[in-house]
PDB file of N, CA and C in Angstrom:
ATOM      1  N   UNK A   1       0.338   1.892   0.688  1.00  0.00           N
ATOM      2  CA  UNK A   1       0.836   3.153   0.157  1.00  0.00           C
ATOM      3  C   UNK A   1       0.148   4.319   0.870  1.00  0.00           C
ATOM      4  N   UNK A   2      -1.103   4.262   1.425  1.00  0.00           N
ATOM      5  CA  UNK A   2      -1.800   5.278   1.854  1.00  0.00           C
ATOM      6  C   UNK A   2      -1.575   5.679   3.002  1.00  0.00           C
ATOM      7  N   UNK A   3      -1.204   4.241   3.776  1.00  0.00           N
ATOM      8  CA  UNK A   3      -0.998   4.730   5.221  1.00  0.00           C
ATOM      9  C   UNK A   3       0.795   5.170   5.408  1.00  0.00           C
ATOM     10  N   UNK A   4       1.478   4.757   4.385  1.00  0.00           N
ATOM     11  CA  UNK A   4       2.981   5.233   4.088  1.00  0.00           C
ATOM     12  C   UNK A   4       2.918   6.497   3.838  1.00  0.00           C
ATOM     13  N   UNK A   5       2.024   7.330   3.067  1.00  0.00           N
ATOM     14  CA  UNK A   5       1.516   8.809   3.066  1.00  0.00           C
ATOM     15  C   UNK A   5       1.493   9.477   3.645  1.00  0.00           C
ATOM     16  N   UNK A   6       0.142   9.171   4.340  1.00  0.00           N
ATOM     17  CA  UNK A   6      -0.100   9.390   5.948  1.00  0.00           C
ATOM     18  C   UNK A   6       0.399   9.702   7.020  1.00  0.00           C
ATOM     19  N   UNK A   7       1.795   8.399   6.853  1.00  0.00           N
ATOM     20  CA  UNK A   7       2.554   8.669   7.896  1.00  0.00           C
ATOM     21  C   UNK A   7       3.849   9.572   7.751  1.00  0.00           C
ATOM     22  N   UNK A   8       3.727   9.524   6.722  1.00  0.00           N
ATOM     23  CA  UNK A   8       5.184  10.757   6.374  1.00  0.00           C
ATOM     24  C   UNK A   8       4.978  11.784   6.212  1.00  0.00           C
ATOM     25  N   UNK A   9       3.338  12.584   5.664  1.00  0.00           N
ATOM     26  CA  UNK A   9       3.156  13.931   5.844  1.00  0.00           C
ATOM     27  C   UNK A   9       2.667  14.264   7.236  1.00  0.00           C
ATOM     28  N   UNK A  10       2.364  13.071   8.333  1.00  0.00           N
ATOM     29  CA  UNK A  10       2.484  13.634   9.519  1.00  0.00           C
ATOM     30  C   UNK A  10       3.667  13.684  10.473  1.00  0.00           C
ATOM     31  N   UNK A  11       4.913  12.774   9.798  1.00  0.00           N
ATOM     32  CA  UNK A  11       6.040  12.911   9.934  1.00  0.00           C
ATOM     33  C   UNK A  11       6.601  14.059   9.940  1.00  0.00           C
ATOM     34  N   UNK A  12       6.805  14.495   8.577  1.00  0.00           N
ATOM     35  CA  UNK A  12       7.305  15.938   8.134  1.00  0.00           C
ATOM     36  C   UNK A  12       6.927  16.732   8.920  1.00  0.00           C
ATOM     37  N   UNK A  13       5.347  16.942   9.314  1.00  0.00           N
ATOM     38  CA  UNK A  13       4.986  18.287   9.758  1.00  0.00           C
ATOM     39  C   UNK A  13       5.175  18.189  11.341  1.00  0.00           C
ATOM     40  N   UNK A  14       5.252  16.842  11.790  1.00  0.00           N
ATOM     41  CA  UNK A  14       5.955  17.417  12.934  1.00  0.00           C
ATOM     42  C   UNK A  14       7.682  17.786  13.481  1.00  0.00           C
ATOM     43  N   UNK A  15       7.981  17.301  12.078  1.00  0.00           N
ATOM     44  CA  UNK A  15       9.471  17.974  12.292  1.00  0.00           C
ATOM     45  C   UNK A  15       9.870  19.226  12.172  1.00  0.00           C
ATOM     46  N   UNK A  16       8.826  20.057  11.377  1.00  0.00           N
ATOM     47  CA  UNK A  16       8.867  21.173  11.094  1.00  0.00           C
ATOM     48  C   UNK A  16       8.147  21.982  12.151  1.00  0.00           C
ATOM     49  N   UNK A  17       6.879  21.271  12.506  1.00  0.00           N
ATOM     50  CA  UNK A  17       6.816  22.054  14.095  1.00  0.00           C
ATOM     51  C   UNK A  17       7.195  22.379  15.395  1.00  0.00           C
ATOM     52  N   UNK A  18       8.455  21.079  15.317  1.00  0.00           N
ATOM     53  CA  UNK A  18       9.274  21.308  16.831  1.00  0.00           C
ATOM     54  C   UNK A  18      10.634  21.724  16.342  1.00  0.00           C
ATOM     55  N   UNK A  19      10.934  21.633  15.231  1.00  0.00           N
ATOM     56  CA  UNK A  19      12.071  21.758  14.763  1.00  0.00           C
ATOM     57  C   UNK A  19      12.481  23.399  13.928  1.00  0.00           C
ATOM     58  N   UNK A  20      11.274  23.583  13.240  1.00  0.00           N
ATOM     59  CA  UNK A  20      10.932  24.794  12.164  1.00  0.00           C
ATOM     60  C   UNK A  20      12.152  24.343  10.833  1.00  0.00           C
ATOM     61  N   UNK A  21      11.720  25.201  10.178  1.00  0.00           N
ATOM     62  CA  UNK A  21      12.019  24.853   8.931  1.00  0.00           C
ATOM     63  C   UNK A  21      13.622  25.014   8.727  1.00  0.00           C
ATOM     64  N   UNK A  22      14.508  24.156   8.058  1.00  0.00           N
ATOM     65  CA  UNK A  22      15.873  24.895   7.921  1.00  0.00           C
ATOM     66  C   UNK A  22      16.180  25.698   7.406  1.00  0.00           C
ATOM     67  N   UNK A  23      17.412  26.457   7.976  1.00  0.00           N
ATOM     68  CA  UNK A  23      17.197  27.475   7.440  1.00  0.00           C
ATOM     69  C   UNK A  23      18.327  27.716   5.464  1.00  0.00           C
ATOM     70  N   UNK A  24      18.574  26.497   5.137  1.00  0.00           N
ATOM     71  CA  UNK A  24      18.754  26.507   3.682  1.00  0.00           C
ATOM     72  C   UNK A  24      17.975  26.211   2.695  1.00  0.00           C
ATOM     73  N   UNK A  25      16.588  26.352   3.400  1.00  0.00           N
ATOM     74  CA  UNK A  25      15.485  26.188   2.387  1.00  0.00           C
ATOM     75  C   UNK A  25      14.649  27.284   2.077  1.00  0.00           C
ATOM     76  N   UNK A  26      14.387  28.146   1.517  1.00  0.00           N
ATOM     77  CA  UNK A  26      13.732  28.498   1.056  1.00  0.00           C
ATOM     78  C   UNK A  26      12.263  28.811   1.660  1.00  0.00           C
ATOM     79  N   UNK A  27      11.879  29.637   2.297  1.00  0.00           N
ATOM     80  CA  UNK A  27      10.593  29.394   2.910  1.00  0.00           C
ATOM     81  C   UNK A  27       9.296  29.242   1.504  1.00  0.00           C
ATOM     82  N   UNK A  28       9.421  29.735   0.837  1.00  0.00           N
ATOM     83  CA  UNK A  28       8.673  29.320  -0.010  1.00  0.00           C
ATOM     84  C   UNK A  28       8.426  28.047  -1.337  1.00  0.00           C
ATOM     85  N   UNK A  29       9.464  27.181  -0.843  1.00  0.00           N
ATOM     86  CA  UNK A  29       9.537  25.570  -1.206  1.00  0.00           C
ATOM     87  C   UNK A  29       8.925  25.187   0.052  1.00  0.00           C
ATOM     88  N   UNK A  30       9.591  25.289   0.855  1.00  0.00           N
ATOM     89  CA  UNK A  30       8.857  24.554   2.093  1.00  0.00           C
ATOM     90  C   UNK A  30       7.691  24.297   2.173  1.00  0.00           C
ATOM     91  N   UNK A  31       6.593  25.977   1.999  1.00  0.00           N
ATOM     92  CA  UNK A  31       5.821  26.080   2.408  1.00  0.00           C
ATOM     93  C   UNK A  31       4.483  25.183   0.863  1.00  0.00           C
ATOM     94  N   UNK A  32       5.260  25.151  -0.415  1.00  0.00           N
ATOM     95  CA  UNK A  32       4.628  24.684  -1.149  1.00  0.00           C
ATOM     96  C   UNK A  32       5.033  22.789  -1.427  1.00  0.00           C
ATOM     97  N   UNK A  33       6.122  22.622  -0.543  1.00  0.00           N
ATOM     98  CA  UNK A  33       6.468  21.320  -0.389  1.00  0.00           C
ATOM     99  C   UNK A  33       4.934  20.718   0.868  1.00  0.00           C
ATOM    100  N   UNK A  34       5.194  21.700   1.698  1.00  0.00           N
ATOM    101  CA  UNK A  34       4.082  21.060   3.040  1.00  0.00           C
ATOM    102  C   UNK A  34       3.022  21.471   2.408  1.00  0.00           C
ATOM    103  N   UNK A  35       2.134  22.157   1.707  1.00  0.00           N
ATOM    104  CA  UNK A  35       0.830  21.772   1.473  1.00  0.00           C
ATOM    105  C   UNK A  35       0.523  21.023   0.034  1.00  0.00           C
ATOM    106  N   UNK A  36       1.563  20.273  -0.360  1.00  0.00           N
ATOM    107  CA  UNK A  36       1.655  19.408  -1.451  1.00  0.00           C
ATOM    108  C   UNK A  36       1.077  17.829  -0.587  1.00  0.00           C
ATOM    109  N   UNK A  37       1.588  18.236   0.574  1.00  0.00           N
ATOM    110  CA  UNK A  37       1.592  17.056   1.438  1.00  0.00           C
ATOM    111  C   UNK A  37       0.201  16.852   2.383  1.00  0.00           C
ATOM    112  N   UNK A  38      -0.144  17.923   2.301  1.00  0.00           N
ATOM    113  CA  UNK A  38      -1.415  18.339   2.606  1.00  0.00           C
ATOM    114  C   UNK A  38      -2.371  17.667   1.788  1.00  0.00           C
ATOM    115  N   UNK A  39      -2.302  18.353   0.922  1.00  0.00           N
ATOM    116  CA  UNK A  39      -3.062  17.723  -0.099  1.00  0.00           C
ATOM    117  C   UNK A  39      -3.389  16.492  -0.431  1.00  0.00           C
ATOM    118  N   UNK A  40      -1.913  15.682  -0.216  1.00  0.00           N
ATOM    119  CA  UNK A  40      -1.736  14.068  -0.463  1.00  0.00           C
ATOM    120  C   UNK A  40      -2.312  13.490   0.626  1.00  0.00           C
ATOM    121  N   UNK A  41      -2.601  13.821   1.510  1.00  0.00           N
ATOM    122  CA  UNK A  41      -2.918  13.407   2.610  1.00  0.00           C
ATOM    123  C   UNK A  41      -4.714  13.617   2.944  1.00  0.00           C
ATOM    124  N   UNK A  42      -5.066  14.620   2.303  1.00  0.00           N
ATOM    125  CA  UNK A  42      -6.556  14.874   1.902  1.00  0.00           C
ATOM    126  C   UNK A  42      -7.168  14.237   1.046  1.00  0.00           C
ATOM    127  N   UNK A  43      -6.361  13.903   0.088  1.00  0.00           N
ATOM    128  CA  UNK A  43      -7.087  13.165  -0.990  1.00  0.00           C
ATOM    129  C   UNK A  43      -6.656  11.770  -0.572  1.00  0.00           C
ATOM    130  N   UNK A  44      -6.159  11.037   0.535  1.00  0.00           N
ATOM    131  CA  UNK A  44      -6.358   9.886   0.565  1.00  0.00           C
ATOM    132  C   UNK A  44      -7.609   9.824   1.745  1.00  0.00           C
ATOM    133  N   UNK A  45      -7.412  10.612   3.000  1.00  0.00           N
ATOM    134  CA  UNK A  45      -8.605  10.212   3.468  1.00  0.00           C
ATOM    135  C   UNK A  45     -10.260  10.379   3.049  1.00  0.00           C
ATOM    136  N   UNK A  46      -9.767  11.902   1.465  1.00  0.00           N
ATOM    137  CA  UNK A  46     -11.181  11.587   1.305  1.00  0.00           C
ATOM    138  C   UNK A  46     -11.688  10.458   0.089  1.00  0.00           C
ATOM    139  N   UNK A  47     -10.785   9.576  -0.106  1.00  0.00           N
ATOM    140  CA  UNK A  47     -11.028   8.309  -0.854  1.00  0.00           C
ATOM    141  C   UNK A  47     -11.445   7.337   0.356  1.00  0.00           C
ATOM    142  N   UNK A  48     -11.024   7.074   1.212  1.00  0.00           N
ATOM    143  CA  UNK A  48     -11.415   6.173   2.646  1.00  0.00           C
ATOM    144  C   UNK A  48     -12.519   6.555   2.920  1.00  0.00           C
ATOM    145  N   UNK A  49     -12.905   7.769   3.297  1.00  0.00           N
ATOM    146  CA  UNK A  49     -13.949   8.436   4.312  1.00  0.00           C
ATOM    147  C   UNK A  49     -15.019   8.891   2.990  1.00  0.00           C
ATOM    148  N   UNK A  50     -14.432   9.604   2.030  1.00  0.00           N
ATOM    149  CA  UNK A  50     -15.537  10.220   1.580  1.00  0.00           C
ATOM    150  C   UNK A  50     -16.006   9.954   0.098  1.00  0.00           C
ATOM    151  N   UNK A  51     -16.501  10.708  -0.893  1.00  0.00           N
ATOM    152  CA  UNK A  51     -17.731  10.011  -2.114  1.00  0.00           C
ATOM    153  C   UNK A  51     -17.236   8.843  -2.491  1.00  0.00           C
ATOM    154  N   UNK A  52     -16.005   8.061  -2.865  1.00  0.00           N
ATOM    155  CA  UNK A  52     -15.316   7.109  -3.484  1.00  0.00           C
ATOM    156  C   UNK A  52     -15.437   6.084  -3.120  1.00  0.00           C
ATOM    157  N   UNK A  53     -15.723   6.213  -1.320  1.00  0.00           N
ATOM    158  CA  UNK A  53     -15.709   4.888  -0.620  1.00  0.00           C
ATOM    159  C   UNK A  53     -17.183   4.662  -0.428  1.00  0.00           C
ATOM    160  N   UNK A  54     -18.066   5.679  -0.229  1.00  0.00           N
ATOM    161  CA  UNK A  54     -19.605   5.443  -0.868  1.00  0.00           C
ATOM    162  C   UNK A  54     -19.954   5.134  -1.844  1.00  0.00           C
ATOM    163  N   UNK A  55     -19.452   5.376  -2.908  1.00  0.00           N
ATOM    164  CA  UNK A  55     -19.731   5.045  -4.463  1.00  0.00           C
ATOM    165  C   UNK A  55     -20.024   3.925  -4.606  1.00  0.00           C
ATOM    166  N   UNK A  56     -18.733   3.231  -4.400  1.00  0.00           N
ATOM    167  CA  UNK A  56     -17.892   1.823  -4.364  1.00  0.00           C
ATOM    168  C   UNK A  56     -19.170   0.851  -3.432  1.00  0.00           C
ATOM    169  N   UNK A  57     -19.704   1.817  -2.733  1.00  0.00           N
ATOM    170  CA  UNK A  57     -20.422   0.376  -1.677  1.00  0.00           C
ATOM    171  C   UNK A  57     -22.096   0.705  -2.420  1.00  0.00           C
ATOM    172  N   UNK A  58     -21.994   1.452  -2.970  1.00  0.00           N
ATOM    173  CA  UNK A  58     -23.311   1.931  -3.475  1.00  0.00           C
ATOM    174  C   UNK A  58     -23.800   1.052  -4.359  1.00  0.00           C
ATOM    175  N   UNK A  59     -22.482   0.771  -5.663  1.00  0.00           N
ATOM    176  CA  UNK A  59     -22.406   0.021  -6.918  1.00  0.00           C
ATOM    177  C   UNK A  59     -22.154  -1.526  -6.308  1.00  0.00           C
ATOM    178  N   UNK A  60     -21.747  -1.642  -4.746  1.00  0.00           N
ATOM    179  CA  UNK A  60     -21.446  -2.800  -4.377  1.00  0.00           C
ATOM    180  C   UNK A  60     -23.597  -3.269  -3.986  1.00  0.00           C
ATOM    181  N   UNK A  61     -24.236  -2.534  -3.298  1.00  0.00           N
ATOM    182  CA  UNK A  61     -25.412  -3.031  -3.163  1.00  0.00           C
ATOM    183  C   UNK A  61     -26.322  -2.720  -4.648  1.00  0.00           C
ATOM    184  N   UNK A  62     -25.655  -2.335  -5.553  1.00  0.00           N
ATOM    185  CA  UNK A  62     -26.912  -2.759  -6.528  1.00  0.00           C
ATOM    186  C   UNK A  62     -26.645  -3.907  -7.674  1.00  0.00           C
ATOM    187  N   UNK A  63     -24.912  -4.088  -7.425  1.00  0.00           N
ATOM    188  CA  UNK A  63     -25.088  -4.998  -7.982  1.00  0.00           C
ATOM    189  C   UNK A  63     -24.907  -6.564  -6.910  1.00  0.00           C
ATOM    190  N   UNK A  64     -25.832  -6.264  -5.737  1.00  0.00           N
ATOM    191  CA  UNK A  64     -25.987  -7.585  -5.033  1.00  0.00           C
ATOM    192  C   UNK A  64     -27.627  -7.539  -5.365  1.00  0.00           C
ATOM    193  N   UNK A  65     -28.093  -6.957  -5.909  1.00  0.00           N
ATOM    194  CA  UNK A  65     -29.705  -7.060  -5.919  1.00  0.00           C
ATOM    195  C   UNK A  65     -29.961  -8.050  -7.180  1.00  0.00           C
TER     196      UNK A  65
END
């Protein structure tokens, strides 16, 4: 699911960068559609990369002690 994320909010945004936005949308859906996606896309790498995936290995070495 994460990397299905991943790959579709970097999908989107490059359609919208070579393409720009259509023009029956609304620039201000768009613009709160793409940093929705932003977002989704932040909060998965900072579950991979950041406190969650330390946590997890933290509680993993104390309870190997």
């Amino acid at each position: 699911l994460s990397l299905l994320l991943l790959t579709l909010t970097l999908g989107v945004e490059a359609v919208v960068l070579f393409n720009g936005i259509p023009k029956t949308v609304p620039d201000i859906i768009a613009g709160r559609v793409l940093g929705l996606m932003d977002s989704v896309a932040l909060m998965v790498l900072a579950y991979y990369y950041g406190t969650s995936a330390g946590s997890a290995r933290k509680t993993d070495l104390l309870n190997a002690k």
